[in-house]
PDB file of C-alpha atoms in Angstrom:
ATOM      1  CA  MET A   1     -22.334 -28.464 -20.604  1.00  0.00           C
ATOM      2  CA  PRO A   2     -25.356 -26.072 -20.891  1.00  0.00           C
ATOM      3  CA  GLU A   3     -26.197 -26.727 -17.231  1.00  0.00           C
ATOM      4  CA  GLY A   4     -22.685 -25.820 -16.050  1.00  0.00           C
ATOM      5  CA  GLU A   5     -22.975 -22.270 -17.403  1.00  0.00           C
ATOM      6  CA  PRO A   6     -26.263 -21.248 -15.702  1.00  0.00           C
ATOM      7  CA  THR A   7     -25.207 -23.029 -12.505  1.00  0.00           C
ATOM      8  CA  LYS A   8     -21.944 -21.077 -12.264  1.00  0.00           C
ATOM      9  CA  ALA A   9     -23.679 -17.856 -13.288  1.00  0.00           C
ATOM     10  CA  ARG A  10     -26.422 -18.240 -10.670  1.00  0.00           C
ATOM     11  CA  LYS A  11     -24.244 -19.421  -7.777  1.00  0.00           C
ATOM     12  CA  PRO A  12     -21.557 -16.676  -7.891  1.00  0.00           C
ATOM     13  CA  SER A  13     -24.172 -13.965  -8.451  1.00  0.00           C
ATOM     14  CA  LEU A  14     -26.479 -15.045  -5.615  1.00  0.00           C
ATOM     15  CA  LYS A  15     -23.645 -15.896  -3.210  1.00  0.00           C
ATOM     16  CA  SER A  16     -21.410 -12.950  -4.120  1.00  0.00           C
ATOM     17  CA  GLU A  17     -24.149 -10.367  -3.505  1.00  0.00           C
ATOM     18  CA  PRO A  18     -25.344 -11.415  -0.010  1.00  0.00           C
ATOM     19  CA  LYS A  19     -21.873 -12.490   1.123  1.00  0.00           C
ATOM     20  CA  LYS A  20     -19.992  -9.431  -0.133  1.00  0.00           C
ATOM     21  CA  GLY A  21     -22.765  -7.102   1.059  1.00  0.00           C
ATOM     22  CA  ARG A  22     -23.003  -8.503   4.594  1.00  0.00           C
ATOM     23  CA  LYS A  23     -19.420  -9.580   5.326  1.00  0.00           C
ATOM     24  CA  PRO A  24     -17.502  -6.493   4.103  1.00  0.00           C
ATOM     25  CA  SER A  25     -19.782  -4.212   6.134  1.00  0.00           C
ATOM     26  CA  PRO A  26     -19.502  -5.776   9.643  1.00  0.00           C
ATOM     27  CA  VAL A  27     -16.155  -7.472   8.994  1.00  0.00           C
ATOM     28  CA  SER A  28     -14.525  -4.467   7.325  1.00  0.00           C
ATOM     29  CA  GLU A  29     -14.806  -2.423  10.539  1.00  0.00           C
ATOM     30  CA  PRO A  30     -13.101  -4.895  12.931  1.00  0.00           C
ATOM     31  CA  ILE A  31     -10.593  -5.939  10.246  1.00  0.00           C
ATOM     32  CA  LYS A  32      -9.527  -2.340   9.541  1.00  0.00           C
ATOM     33  CA  ARG A  33      -9.077  -1.685  13.276  1.00  0.00           C
ATOM     34  CA  SER A  34      -7.039  -4.848  13.912  1.00  0.00           C
ATOM     35  CA  ASN A  35      -5.169  -4.716  10.581  1.00  0.00           C
ATOM     36  CA  PRO A  36      -2.984  -1.572  10.293  1.00  0.00           C
ATOM     37  CA  LEU A  37      -2.311  -2.402   6.632  1.00  0.00           C
ATOM     38  CA  VAL A  38      -6.008  -2.258   5.724  1.00  0.00           C
ATOM     39  CA  SER A  39      -6.681   0.886   7.771  1.00  0.00           C
ATOM     40  CA  SER A  40      -3.730   2.686   6.168  1.00  0.00           C
ATOM     41  CA  GLU A  41      -5.163   1.994   2.703  1.00  0.00           C
ATOM     42  CA  PRO A  42      -8.135   4.169   1.631  1.00  0.00           C
TER      43      PRO A  42
END
């Protein structure tokens, strides 16, 4: 039980930062250009 908490707290934090920081930047540009719905939204 005590190991499940730190494991879930370390994984999402370490993976969410590098993944959300690298993907949204390069992927947000091509996605907004190809997706009219995303480009229309601010």
